[in-house]
Tab-separated table of C-alpha atoms in Angstrom:
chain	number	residue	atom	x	y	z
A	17	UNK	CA	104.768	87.692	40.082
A	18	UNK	CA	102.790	85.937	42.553
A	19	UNK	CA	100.910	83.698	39.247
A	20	UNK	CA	104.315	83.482	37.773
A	21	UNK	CA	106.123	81.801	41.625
A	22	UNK	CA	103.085	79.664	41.550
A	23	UNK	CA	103.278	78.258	38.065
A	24	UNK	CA	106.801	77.251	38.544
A	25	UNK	CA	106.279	76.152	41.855
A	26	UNK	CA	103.749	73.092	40.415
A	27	UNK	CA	106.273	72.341	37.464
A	28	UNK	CA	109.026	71.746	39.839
A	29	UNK	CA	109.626	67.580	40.847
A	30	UNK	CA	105.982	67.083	40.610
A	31	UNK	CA	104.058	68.312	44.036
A	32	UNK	CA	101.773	66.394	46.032
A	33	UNK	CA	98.167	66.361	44.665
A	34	UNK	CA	96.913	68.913	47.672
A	35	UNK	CA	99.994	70.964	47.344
A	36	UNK	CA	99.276	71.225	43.770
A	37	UNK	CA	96.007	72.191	44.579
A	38	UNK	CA	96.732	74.438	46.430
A	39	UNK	CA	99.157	76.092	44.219
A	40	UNK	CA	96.553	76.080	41.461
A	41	UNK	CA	94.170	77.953	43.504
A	42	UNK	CA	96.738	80.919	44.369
A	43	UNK	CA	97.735	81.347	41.180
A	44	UNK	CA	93.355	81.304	40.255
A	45	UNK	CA	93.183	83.942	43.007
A	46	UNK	CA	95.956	86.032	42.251
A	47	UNK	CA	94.907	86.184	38.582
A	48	UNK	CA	91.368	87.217	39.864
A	49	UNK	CA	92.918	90.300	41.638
A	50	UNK	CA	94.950	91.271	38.942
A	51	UNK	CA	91.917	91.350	36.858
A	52	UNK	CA	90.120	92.846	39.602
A	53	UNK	CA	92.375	95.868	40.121
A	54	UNK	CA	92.732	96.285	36.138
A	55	UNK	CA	89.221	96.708	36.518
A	56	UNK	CA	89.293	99.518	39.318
A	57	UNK	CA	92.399	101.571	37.774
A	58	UNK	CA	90.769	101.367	34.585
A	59	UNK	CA	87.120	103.167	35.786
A	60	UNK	CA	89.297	105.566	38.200
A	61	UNK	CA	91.279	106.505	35.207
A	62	UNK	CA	87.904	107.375	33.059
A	63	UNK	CA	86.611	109.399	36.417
A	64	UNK	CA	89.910	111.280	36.001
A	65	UNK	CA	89.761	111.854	32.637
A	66	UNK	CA	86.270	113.189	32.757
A	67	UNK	CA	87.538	115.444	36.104
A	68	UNK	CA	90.646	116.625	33.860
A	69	UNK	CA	88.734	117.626	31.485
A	70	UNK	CA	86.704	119.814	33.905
A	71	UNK	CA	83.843	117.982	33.752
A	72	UNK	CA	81.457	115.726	35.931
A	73	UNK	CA	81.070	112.135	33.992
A	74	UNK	CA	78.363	112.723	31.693
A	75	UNK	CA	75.402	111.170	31.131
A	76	UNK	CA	76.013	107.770	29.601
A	77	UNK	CA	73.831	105.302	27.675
A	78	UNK	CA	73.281	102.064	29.315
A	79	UNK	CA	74.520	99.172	26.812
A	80	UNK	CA	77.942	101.503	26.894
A	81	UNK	CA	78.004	101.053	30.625
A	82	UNK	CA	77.606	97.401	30.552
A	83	UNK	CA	80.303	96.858	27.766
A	84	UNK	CA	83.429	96.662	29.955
A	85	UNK	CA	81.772	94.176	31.857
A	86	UNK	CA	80.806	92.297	28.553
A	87	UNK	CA	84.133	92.423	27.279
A	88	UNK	CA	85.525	91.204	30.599
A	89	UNK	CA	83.121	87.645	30.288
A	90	UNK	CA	83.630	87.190	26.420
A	91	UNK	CA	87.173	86.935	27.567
A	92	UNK	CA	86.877	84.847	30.685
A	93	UNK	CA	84.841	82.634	27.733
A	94	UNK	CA	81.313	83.087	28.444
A	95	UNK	CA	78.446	84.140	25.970
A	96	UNK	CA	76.998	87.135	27.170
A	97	UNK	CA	73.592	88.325	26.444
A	98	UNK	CA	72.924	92.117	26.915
A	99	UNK	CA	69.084	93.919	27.743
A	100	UNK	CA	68.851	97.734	27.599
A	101	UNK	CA	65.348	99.117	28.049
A	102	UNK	CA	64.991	103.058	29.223
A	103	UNK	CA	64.438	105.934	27.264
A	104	UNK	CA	67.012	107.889	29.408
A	105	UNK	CA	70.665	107.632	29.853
A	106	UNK	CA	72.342	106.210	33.119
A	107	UNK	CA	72.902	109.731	35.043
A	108	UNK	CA	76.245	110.928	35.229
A	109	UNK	CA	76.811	111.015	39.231
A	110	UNK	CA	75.826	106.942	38.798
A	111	UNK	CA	78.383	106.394	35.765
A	112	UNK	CA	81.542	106.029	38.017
A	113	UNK	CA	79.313	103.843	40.820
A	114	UNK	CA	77.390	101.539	38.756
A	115	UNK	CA	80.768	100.602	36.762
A	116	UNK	CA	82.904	99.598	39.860
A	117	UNK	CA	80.031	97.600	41.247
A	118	UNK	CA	79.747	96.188	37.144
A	119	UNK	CA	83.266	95.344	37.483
A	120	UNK	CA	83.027	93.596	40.822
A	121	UNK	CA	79.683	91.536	40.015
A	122	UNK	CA	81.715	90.191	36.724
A	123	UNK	CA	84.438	89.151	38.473
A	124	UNK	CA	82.248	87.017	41.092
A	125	UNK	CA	80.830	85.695	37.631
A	126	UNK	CA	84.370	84.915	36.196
A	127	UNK	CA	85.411	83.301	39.780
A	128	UNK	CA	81.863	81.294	40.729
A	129	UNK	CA	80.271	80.806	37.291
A	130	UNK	CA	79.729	78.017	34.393
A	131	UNK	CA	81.015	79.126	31.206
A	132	UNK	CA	78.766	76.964	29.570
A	133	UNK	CA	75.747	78.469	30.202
A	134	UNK	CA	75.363	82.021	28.894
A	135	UNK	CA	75.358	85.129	31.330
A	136	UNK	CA	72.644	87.655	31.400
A	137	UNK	CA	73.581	91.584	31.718
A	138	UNK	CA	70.135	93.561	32.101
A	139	UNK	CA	69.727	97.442	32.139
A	140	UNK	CA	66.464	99.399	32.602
A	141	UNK	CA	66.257	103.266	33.268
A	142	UNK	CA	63.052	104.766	34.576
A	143	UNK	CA	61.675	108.243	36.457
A	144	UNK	CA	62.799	105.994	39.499
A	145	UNK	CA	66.252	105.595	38.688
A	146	UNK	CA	68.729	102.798	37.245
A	147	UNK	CA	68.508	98.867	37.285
A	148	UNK	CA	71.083	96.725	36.769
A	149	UNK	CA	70.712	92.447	36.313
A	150	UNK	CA	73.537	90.350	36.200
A	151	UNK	CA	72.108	86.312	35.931
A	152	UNK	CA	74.689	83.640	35.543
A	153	UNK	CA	74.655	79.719	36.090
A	154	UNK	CA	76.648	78.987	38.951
A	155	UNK	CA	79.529	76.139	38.353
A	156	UNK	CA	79.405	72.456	39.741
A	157	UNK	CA	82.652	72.288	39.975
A	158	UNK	CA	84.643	73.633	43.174
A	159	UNK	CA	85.831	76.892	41.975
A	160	UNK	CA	89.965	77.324	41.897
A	161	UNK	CA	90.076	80.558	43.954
A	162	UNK	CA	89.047	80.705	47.839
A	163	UNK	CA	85.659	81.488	48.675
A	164	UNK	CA	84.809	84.598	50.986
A	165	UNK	CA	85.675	86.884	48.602
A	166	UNK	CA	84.533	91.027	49.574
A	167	UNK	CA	83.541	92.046	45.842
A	168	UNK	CA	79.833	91.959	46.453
A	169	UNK	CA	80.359	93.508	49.887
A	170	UNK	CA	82.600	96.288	48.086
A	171	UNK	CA	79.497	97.008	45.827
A	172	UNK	CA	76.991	97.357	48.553
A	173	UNK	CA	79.046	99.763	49.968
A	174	UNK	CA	79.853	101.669	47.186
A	175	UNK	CA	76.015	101.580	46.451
A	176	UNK	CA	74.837	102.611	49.830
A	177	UNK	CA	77.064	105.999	49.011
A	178	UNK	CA	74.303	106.634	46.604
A	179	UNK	CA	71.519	105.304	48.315
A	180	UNK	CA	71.634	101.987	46.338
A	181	UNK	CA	71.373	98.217	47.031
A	182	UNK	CA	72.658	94.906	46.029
A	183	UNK	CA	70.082	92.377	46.174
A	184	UNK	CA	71.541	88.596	45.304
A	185	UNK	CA	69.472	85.612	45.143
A	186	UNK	CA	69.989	81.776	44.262
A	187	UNK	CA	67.609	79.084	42.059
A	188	UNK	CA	68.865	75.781	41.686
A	189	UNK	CA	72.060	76.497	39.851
A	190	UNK	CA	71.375	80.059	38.951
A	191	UNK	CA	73.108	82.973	40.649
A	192	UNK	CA	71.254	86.548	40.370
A	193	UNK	CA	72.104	90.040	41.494
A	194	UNK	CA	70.746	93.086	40.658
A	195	UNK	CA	71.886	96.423	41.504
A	196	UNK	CA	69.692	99.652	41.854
A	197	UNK	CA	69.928	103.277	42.417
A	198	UNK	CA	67.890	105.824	42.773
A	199	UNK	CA	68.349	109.370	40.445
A	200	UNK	CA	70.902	111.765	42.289
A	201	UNK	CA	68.920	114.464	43.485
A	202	UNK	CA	68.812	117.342	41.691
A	203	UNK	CA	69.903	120.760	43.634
A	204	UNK	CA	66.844	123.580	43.332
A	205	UNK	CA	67.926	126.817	41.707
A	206	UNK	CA	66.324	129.642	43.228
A	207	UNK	CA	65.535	132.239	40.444
């Protein structure tokens, strides 16, 4: 609704170039948070499915874990080029975790990055625990939506929960995070 009252708002008796700008960028943001949310409902409805079915989330190999967030760039229009390496499956207890905080770092991509310049999605798996690379070109262009956004904060918080991080860095034009997490601990069985 919000997209919609802004769209018609900048066809209506032609608006003042800031006012149009400024239109353009709500209806950029509130887009953004639609596809944001989509993204949130859409893992919490796997979780439930998995918790319906009596079940913890399985065990789940990594290039399936980085396909919604693969999907989500193809369609934003950028060429995405996926990494798995690991012998071992991304461990259940991470599933839910790892694909909010996927879902968050491709949105920052969608908002912040160049579409012309493909976008890197790395996964490793080791004894250690899970790895996750996310390497974009950043745009030259002032983005449409407001800056400030909490998506990277939300997945450092949502990491901590599992004793993860979120560790971003710049180079020139190119934007990097990566995500990691240790294996959940295992409970002992006395026997």
């Amino acid at each position: 609704e919000v997209v919609m009252i802004a769209e018609q708002a900048r066809l209506r008796d032609q608006p003042d170039p800031a006012t149009d700008l400024d239109l353009g960028r709500i209806s950029a943001a509130a887009r953004a948070a639609t596809e944001d949310l989509r993204a949130a409902m859409e893992a919490l409805r796997r979780s439930e499915e998995g918790e319906d079915a009596g079940e913890v989330a399985g065990d789940m190999p990594g290039a399936t874990l980085l396909e919604p967030a693969q999907e989500r760039l193809t369609q934003a229009g950028f060429t995405v080029n996926t990494d798995v390496e690991g012998e071992r499956d991304v461990p259940g207890p991470l599933v839910p975790v790892l694909s909010l905080c996927l879902g968050e770092l491709a949105a920052n991509v969608v908002r912040h990055g160049d579409p012309q310049h493909p976008v890197a999605l790395m996964l490793e798996t080791s004894t250690a625990g899970v790895d996750v690379v996310v390497v974009n070109r950043r745009a030259t262009t002032v983005p449409n939506v407001p800056s400030g956004g909490s998506g990277l904060s939300g997945a450092r918080e949502r990491l901590a929960g599992v004793v993860g991080t979120v560790e971003t860095r710049t180079d020139g034009g190119s934007f990097m995070a990566r995500m990691t997490a240790p294996h959940p601990i295992q409970p002992r069985t006395q026997g």
